[in-house]
Amino acid sequence: MDANFKCGFAAIVGKPNVGKSTLMNAILGEKLSIISPKPQTTRQNIKGIYSDDTRQIIFLDTPGFLQPRYELHEKMRSIIQDTLGNADVVLFVTDAPHFPTDYDKEFIEIIKHIRAPRIALLNKIDLVEDYTESMVLLGKSFDQVLPISAKTGTNMDKVLDLVSKYLPYSPPHYDPEDLSDQPMRFFAQEIIREKIMLNFKEEIPYASAVIITHFRELEDKVDIEATIWIERDSQKPILIGKNGSMIAKIRTAAEKDLEKMIGMKVFLHLFVKINKNWRKNKHALKELGFQ
Ligand code: GDP
Ligand code: MG
């Protein structure tokens, strides 16, 4: 094994909707982490693995820090703390059109106490004319600052080079062919959730959770069963739609994405169930897979 090979963990943190998932997808060139215009889409860590001849970077895509209004949000905070504890470098993503929000300032204070080296990525520079001031401000709290656009791909190679500077010399942890250590059923869950996010306004996306109950890979097809948990009886007809039109739309769109990813025919069966206040109930959260 090459003694100059580097391998380590880079945690991506920042406010919801700044473009963390887009960044990871731009780097990996795969739709690993779901993206939608609504904040808080990402509820769990996703490890995306970038490998080339000289390095392997394992990215942790975290949900943002949030107000602990719901039990779920406290879960997210503890996930973030665990993630940062294991990282060799922390990437703080913020968006140029809105920087600095109060939230940004608070966030910067919180991560000042992290031991790992910190890189600030000023994202969405395609949307602003001048970002000099933001760069100066970020420069005061970070080891490195880089302007990027995850959407257009600007400076993605520089992100990789900056991160590599801080990685330890180590052989790769994962097979260089792997893009993620997440099982395919996890992606199925994420893709279904993305379709719910994209097809409904406020209420339904935040009231729902998706759990894969059955995932079977056969020779030429994959059979998947999933339950969509919602909070109230009144949400059921909305989610299902007139004559089942909405749920069919979600199913078809999810099947299409999954087929692209898996490279096989996918048969998806969706069930809708009610679990009142699943968000506030620790036991229910565990049952739903937020361990
Ligand atoms: P996350 O919550 O931080 O993971 O944010 P997402 O990656 O889900 O992105 C939120 C929204 O910002 C999506 O609509 C993205 O398309 C958009 N977005 C992300 N990066 C950029 C960028 O560099 N430029 C522009 N214009 N939009 C971006
Ligand atoms: Mg995200």
CSV table of C-alpha atoms and ligand atoms in Angstrom, one decimal:
chain,number,residue,atom,x,y,z
A,1,MET,CA,0.0,0.0,0.0
A,2,ASP,CA,1.2,3.5,-0.9
A,3,ALA,CA,2.6,5.2,2.2
A,4,ASN,CA,1.4,8.6,1.0
A,5,PHE,CA,-2.3,7.6,0.8
A,6,LYS,CA,-4.6,9.6,2.9
A,7,CYS,CA,-8.0,8.7,4.3
A,8,GLY,CA,-10.3,10.3,6.8
A,9,PHE,CA,-13.7,11.8,7.7
A,10,ALA,CA,-15.1,15.1,6.7
A,11,ALA,CA,-18.3,16.2,8.4
A,12,ILE,CA,-20.6,18.6,6.4
A,13,VAL,CA,-22.5,20.9,8.8
A,14,GLY,CA,-24.6,24.1,8.4
A,15,LYS,CA,-28.0,25.5,8.5
A,16,PRO,CA,-30.8,23.6,6.7
A,17,ASN,CA,-31.1,24.5,3.0
A,18,VAL,CA,-27.6,26.0,2.5
A,19,GLY,CA,-26.7,23.2,0.0
A,20,LYS,CA,-25.0,20.5,2.0
A,21,SER,CA,-26.6,17.6,0.2
A,22,THR,CA,-26.1,19.3,-3.2
A,23,LEU,CA,-22.4,19.7,-2.3
A,24,MET,CA,-22.0,16.1,-1.5
A,25,ASN,CA,-23.8,15.0,-4.6
A,26,ALA,CA,-21.6,17.3,-6.7
A,27,ILE,CA,-18.5,15.7,-5.3
A,28,LEU,CA,-19.7,12.2,-5.6
A,29,GLY,CA,-21.6,12.6,-8.9
A,30,GLU,CA,-24.4,10.4,-7.6
A,31,LYS,CA,-27.7,11.1,-6.1
A,32,LEU,CA,-26.8,9.8,-2.6
A,33,SER,CA,-28.4,12.4,-0.5
A,34,ILE,CA,-31.8,13.6,-1.3
A,35,ILE,CA,-32.2,17.2,-2.3
A,36,SER,CA,-35.4,19.3,-2.1
A,37,PRO,CA,-36.1,23.0,-1.8
A,38,LYS,CA,-37.6,22.5,1.6
A,39,PRO,CA,-35.3,22.8,4.7
A,40,GLN,CA,-34.7,19.8,7.0
A,41,THR,CA,-34.9,17.2,4.3
A,42,THR,CA,-31.9,15.3,5.6
A,43,ARG,CA,-32.7,13.6,8.9
A,44,GLN,CA,-29.9,11.1,9.2
A,45,ASN,CA,-26.2,10.9,8.4
A,46,ILE,CA,-25.3,9.7,5.0
A,47,LYS,CA,-21.8,8.6,4.4
A,48,GLY,CA,-20.7,9.4,0.9
A,49,ILE,CA,-17.3,8.0,0.0
A,50,TYR,CA,-14.9,9.8,-2.5
A,51,SER,CA,-11.9,7.8,-3.6
A,52,ASP,CA,-9.1,8.4,-6.1
A,53,ASP,CA,-5.5,7.2,-6.5
A,54,THR,CA,-4.2,9.3,-3.6
A,55,ARG,CA,-7.0,9.7,-1.1
A,56,GLN,CA,-10.3,8.6,0.3
A,57,ILE,CA,-12.6,11.1,1.9
A,58,ILE,CA,-15.6,9.8,3.9
A,59,PHE,CA,-18.3,12.5,4.0
A,60,LEU,CA,-20.9,12.7,6.7
A,61,ASP,CA,-23.9,14.7,5.7
A,62,THR,CA,-25.6,16.0,8.8
A,63,PRO,CA,-28.9,17.6,9.5
A,64,GLY,CA,-28.6,21.2,10.7
A,65,PHE,CA,-28.7,22.4,14.3
A,66,LEU,CA,-32.3,23.1,15.1
A,67,GLN,CA,-34.4,24.4,17.9
A,68,PRO,CA,-35.3,21.5,20.2
A,69,ARG,CA,-39.1,22.1,19.7
A,70,TYR,CA,-39.6,18.5,18.9
A,71,GLU,CA,-37.9,15.4,20.2
A,72,LEU,CA,-36.8,14.7,16.7
A,73,HIS,CA,-34.7,17.8,16.7
A,74,GLU,CA,-32.9,16.8,19.9
A,75,LYS,CA,-32.1,13.5,18.2
A,76,MET,CA,-30.6,15.5,15.4
A,77,ARG,CA,-28.4,17.5,17.7
A,78,SER,CA,-27.0,14.3,19.3
A,79,ILE,CA,-26.4,12.9,15.8
A,80,ILE,CA,-24.4,16.0,14.9
A,81,GLN,CA,-22.3,15.9,18.1
A,82,ASP,CA,-21.4,12.3,17.4
A,83,THR,CA,-20.6,13.1,13.9
A,84,LEU,CA,-18.3,16.0,14.7
A,85,GLY,CA,-16.5,13.9,17.4
A,86,ASN,CA,-15.4,11.5,14.7
A,87,ALA,CA,-14.4,14.0,12.0
A,88,ASP,CA,-10.9,14.8,10.9
A,89,VAL,CA,-12.2,18.0,9.4
A,90,VAL,CA,-15.4,20.0,9.7
A,91,LEU,CA,-16.9,21.7,6.6
A,92,PHE,CA,-19.2,24.5,7.5
A,93,VAL,CA,-21.5,25.3,4.6
A,94,THR,CA,-23.3,28.7,4.5
A,95,ASP,CA,-25.1,30.4,1.6
A,96,ALA,CA,-23.7,33.6,0.2
A,97,PRO,CA,-27.1,35.4,-0.5
A,98,HIS,CA,-28.1,35.1,3.2
A,99,PHE,CA,-24.8,35.2,5.1
A,100,PRO,CA,-24.5,36.2,7.9
A,101,THR,CA,-27.8,35.3,9.6
A,102,ASP,CA,-28.2,35.2,13.4
A,103,TYR,CA,-28.3,31.5,12.9
A,104,ASP,CA,-24.9,31.5,11.2
A,105,LYS,CA,-23.4,33.5,14.1
A,106,GLU,CA,-24.8,31.2,16.7
A,107,PHE,CA,-23.6,28.2,14.7
A,108,ILE,CA,-20.1,29.6,14.4
A,109,GLU,CA,-20.0,30.0,18.2
A,110,ILE,CA,-21.0,26.4,18.7
A,111,ILE,CA,-18.4,24.9,16.4
A,112,LYS,CA,-15.6,27.1,17.7
A,113,HIS,CA,-15.3,24.5,20.5
A,114,ILE,CA,-14.7,21.7,18.1
A,115,ARG,CA,-11.1,20.4,18.0
A,116,ALA,CA,-11.1,19.4,14.4
A,117,PRO,CA,-9.8,21.9,11.8
A,118,ARG,CA,-12.6,24.0,10.3
A,119,ILE,CA,-13.2,24.9,6.7
A,120,ALA,CA,-15.9,27.4,5.7
A,121,LEU,CA,-17.5,26.9,2.3
A,122,LEU,CA,-19.4,30.0,1.1
A,123,ASN,CA,-22.0,28.4,-1.2
A,124,LYS,CA,-24.3,29.7,-3.9
A,125,ILE,CA,-21.9,32.3,-5.1
A,126,ASP,CA,-23.6,32.0,-8.5
A,127,LEU,CA,-26.4,34.1,-6.9
A,128,VAL,CA,-24.4,37.0,-5.6
A,129,GLU,CA,-22.2,39.7,-7.3
A,130,ASP,CA,-19.8,40.4,-4.5
A,131,TYR,CA,-19.0,38.2,-1.5
A,132,THR,CA,-15.7,39.8,-0.3
A,133,GLU,CA,-17.1,40.9,3.1
A,134,SER,CA,-18.5,37.5,3.8
A,135,MET,CA,-15.1,35.9,3.1
A,136,VAL,CA,-13.4,38.3,5.5
A,137,LEU,CA,-15.9,37.6,8.2
A,138,LEU,CA,-15.6,33.9,7.8
A,139,GLY,CA,-11.8,34.2,7.8
A,140,LYS,CA,-11.9,35.3,11.4
A,141,SER,CA,-13.4,32.0,12.7
A,142,PHE,CA,-12.1,29.4,10.2
A,143,ASP,CA,-8.8,27.8,9.3
A,144,GLN,CA,-9.7,28.0,5.6
A,145,VAL,CA,-12.5,29.8,3.6
A,146,LEU,CA,-13.5,28.8,0.1
A,147,PRO,CA,-16.2,30.3,-2.2
A,148,ILE,CA,-18.1,27.6,-4.1
A,149,SER,CA,-21.2,26.8,-6.0
A,150,ALA,CA,-22.4,23.3,-5.5
A,151,LYS,CA,-25.0,23.8,-8.2
A,152,THR,CA,-22.7,24.8,-11.0
A,153,GLY,CA,-19.7,22.9,-9.7
A,154,THR,CA,-17.4,25.8,-9.0
A,155,ASN,CA,-14.4,24.9,-6.9
A,156,MET,CA,-15.4,21.4,-6.2
A,157,ASP,CA,-11.8,20.2,-6.9
A,158,LYS,CA,-10.5,22.8,-4.4
A,159,VAL,CA,-12.9,21.4,-1.7
A,160,LEU,CA,-11.3,18.0,-2.2
A,161,ASP,CA,-7.7,19.4,-2.1
A,162,LEU,CA,-8.4,21.5,1.0
A,163,VAL,CA,-10.0,18.6,2.9
A,164,SER,CA,-7.1,16.3,1.9
A,165,LYS,CA,-4.6,18.7,3.6
A,166,TYR,CA,-6.1,17.8,6.9
A,167,LEU,CA,-6.5,14.0,6.5
A,168,PRO,CA,-4.2,11.5,8.2
A,169,TYR,CA,-2.0,9.2,6.3
A,170,SER,CA,-3.9,5.9,6.2
A,171,PRO,CA,-4.9,3.1,3.9
A,172,PRO,CA,-8.6,3.4,2.6
A,173,HIS,CA,-11.3,2.3,5.1
A,174,TYR,CA,-13.6,1.3,2.3
A,175,ASP,CA,-13.4,-0.4,-1.1
A,176,PRO,CA,-12.6,2.4,-3.6
A,177,GLU,CA,-15.6,1.2,-5.7
A,178,ASP,CA,-18.0,2.0,-2.8
A,179,LEU,CA,-19.9,5.2,-2.9
A,180,SER,CA,-21.6,4.7,0.5
A,181,ASP,CA,-21.8,2.2,3.3
A,182,GLN,CA,-25.6,2.7,3.5
A,183,PRO,CA,-27.7,-0.3,2.4
A,184,MET,CA,-29.9,0.1,-0.6
A,185,ARG,CA,-33.0,0.0,1.5
A,186,PHE,CA,-32.0,3.2,3.2
A,187,PHE,CA,-31.8,4.9,-0.1
A,188,ALA,CA,-35.2,3.6,-1.0
A,189,GLN,CA,-36.5,5.2,2.2
A,190,GLU,CA,-34.8,8.5,1.4
A,191,ILE,CA,-36.1,8.6,-2.2
A,192,ILE,CA,-39.7,7.9,-1.1
A,193,ARG,CA,-39.4,10.7,1.4
A,194,GLU,CA,-38.0,13.0,-1.2
A,195,LYS,CA,-41.1,12.4,-3.4
A,196,ILE,CA,-43.4,13.2,-0.5
A,197,MET,CA,-41.4,16.5,0.1
A,198,LEU,CA,-41.7,17.4,-3.5
A,199,ASN,CA,-45.4,16.6,-3.9
A,200,PHE,CA,-46.9,18.2,-0.8
A,201,LYS,CA,-46.8,21.5,1.0
A,202,GLU,CA,-46.0,22.2,4.6
A,203,GLU,CA,-48.1,19.7,6.6
A,204,ILE,CA,-47.6,16.3,5.1
A,205,PRO,CA,-43.8,16.3,4.7
A,206,TYR,CA,-43.2,17.2,8.3
A,207,ALA,CA,-45.8,14.9,9.6
A,208,SER,CA,-44.6,11.8,7.8
A,209,ALA,CA,-41.9,9.2,8.2
A,210,VAL,CA,-41.0,6.4,5.8
A,211,ILE,CA,-40.0,2.9,6.9
A,212,ILE,CA,-39.0,0.1,4.5
A,213,THR,CA,-40.7,-3.0,5.8
A,214,HIS,CA,-39.6,-5.4,3.1
A,215,PHE,CA,-36.8,-5.3,0.6
A,216,ARG,CA,-36.1,-8.3,-1.6
A,217,GLU,CA,-33.6,-8.4,-4.5
A,218,LEU,CA,-34.6,-11.1,-7.0
A,219,GLU,CA,-32.7,-12.0,-10.1
A,220,ASP,CA,-34.2,-9.5,-12.4
A,221,LYS,CA,-36.3,-7.2,-10.1
A,222,VAL,CA,-36.5,-5.7,-6.7
A,223,ASP,CA,-39.6,-5.9,-4.5
A,224,ILE,CA,-40.0,-3.1,-1.9
A,225,GLU,CA,-42.7,-2.5,0.6
A,226,ALA,CA,-42.8,0.7,2.6
A,227,THR,CA,-45.0,2.2,5.2
A,228,ILE,CA,-45.6,6.0,5.3
A,229,TRP,CA,-46.4,7.0,8.9
A,230,ILE,CA,-48.5,10.1,9.4
A,231,GLU,CA,-49.8,11.8,12.5
A,232,ARG,CA,-53.5,12.4,11.9
A,233,ASP,CA,-56.5,10.7,10.3
A,234,SER,CA,-57.1,13.9,8.4
A,235,GLN,CA,-53.8,13.6,6.6
A,236,LYS,CA,-54.6,10.2,5.1
A,237,PRO,CA,-57.0,11.4,2.3
A,238,ILE,CA,-54.5,14.1,1.4
A,239,LEU,CA,-51.6,11.8,1.1
A,240,ILE,CA,-53.6,9.2,-0.9
A,241,GLY,CA,-55.3,11.7,-3.1
A,242,LYS,CA,-58.4,11.4,-5.3
A,243,ASN,CA,-58.8,7.8,-6.3
A,244,GLY,CA,-55.3,7.2,-5.1
A,245,SER,CA,-53.8,9.6,-7.5
A,246,MET,CA,-51.2,11.2,-5.2
A,247,ILE,CA,-49.9,8.0,-3.7
A,248,ALA,CA,-49.6,6.6,-7.2
A,249,LYS,CA,-47.6,9.6,-8.3
A,250,ILE,CA,-45.2,9.2,-5.4
A,251,ARG,CA,-44.8,5.5,-6.1
A,252,THR,CA,-44.2,5.9,-9.8
A,253,ALA,CA,-41.6,8.7,-9.3
A,254,ALA,CA,-39.8,6.7,-6.5
A,255,GLU,CA,-39.8,3.6,-8.7
A,256,LYS,CA,-38.2,5.5,-11.6
A,257,ASP,CA,-35.4,6.9,-9.4
A,258,LEU,CA,-34.7,3.5,-7.7
A,259,GLU,CA,-34.6,1.7,-11.1
A,260,LYS,CA,-32.0,4.2,-12.3
A,261,MET,CA,-29.9,3.6,-9.1
A,262,ILE,CA,-30.3,-0.1,-8.9
A,263,GLY,CA,-30.3,-0.9,-12.6
A,264,MET,CA,-33.2,-3.3,-12.3
A,265,LYS,CA,-37.0,-3.2,-12.4
A,266,VAL,CA,-38.4,-2.0,-9.1
A,267,PHE,CA,-41.9,-2.9,-7.7
A,268,LEU,CA,-42.8,-0.5,-4.9
A,269,HIS,CA,-45.8,-1.1,-2.6
A,270,LEU,CA,-46.7,1.8,-0.3
A,271,PHE,CA,-48.9,1.6,2.8
A,272,VAL,CA,-50.2,4.5,4.8
A,273,LYS,CA,-50.5,4.2,8.6
A,274,ILE,CA,-51.3,6.6,11.4
A,275,ASN,CA,-49.2,7.0,14.6
A,276,LYS,CA,-50.3,10.0,16.5
A,277,ASN,CA,-47.5,12.4,17.6
A,278,TRP,CA,-44.8,10.1,16.4
A,279,ARG,CA,-42.4,13.1,16.5
A,280,LYS,CA,-42.8,13.7,20.2
A,281,ASN,CA,-42.6,10.1,21.3
A,282,LYS,CA,-39.1,8.7,22.0
A,283,HIS,CA,-40.3,5.2,21.7
A,284,ALA,CA,-42.1,5.8,18.4
A,285,LEU,CA,-38.9,7.5,17.0
A,286,LYS,CA,-36.9,4.4,17.8
A,287,GLU,CA,-39.5,2.2,16.2
A,288,LEU,CA,-39.3,4.4,13.1
A,289,GLY,CA,-35.6,3.9,12.9
A,290,PHE,CA,-34.2,7.1,14.5
A,291,GLN,CA,-32.2,5.0,16.9
B,1,GDP,P1,-29.2,21.2,2.6
B,1,GDP,O1,-30.4,21.3,3.4
B,1,GDP,O2,-28.1,22.0,3.2
B,1,GDP,O3,-28.7,19.8,2.4
B,1,GDP,O4,-29.5,21.8,1.2
B,1,GDP,P2,-29.8,21.1,-0.2
B,1,GDP,O5,-28.6,20.5,-0.8
B,1,GDP,O6,-31.0,20.3,-0.1
B,1,GDP,O7,-30.1,22.4,-1.1
B,1,GDP,C1,-31.2,23.3,-0.8
B,1,GDP,C2,-31.6,24.1,-2.0
B,1,GDP,O8,-30.5,25.0,-2.4
B,1,GDP,C3,-31.9,23.3,-3.2
B,1,GDP,O9,-33.0,23.8,-3.9
B,1,GDP,C4,-30.6,23.4,-4.1
B,1,GDP,O10,-30.8,23.2,-5.4
B,1,GDP,C5,-30.1,24.8,-3.8
B,1,GDP,N1,-28.7,25.0,-4.0
B,1,GDP,C6,-27.7,24.2,-3.4
B,1,GDP,N2,-26.5,24.6,-3.8
B,1,GDP,C7,-26.7,25.7,-4.6
B,1,GDP,C8,-25.8,26.6,-5.4
B,1,GDP,O11,-24.6,26.5,-5.3
B,1,GDP,N3,-26.4,27.6,-6.1
B,1,GDP,C9,-27.8,27.7,-6.1
B,1,GDP,N4,-28.2,28.7,-6.9
B,1,GDP,N5,-28.6,26.9,-5.5
B,1,GDP,C10,-28.1,25.9,-4.7
B,2,MG,MG,-29.5,18.0,3.1
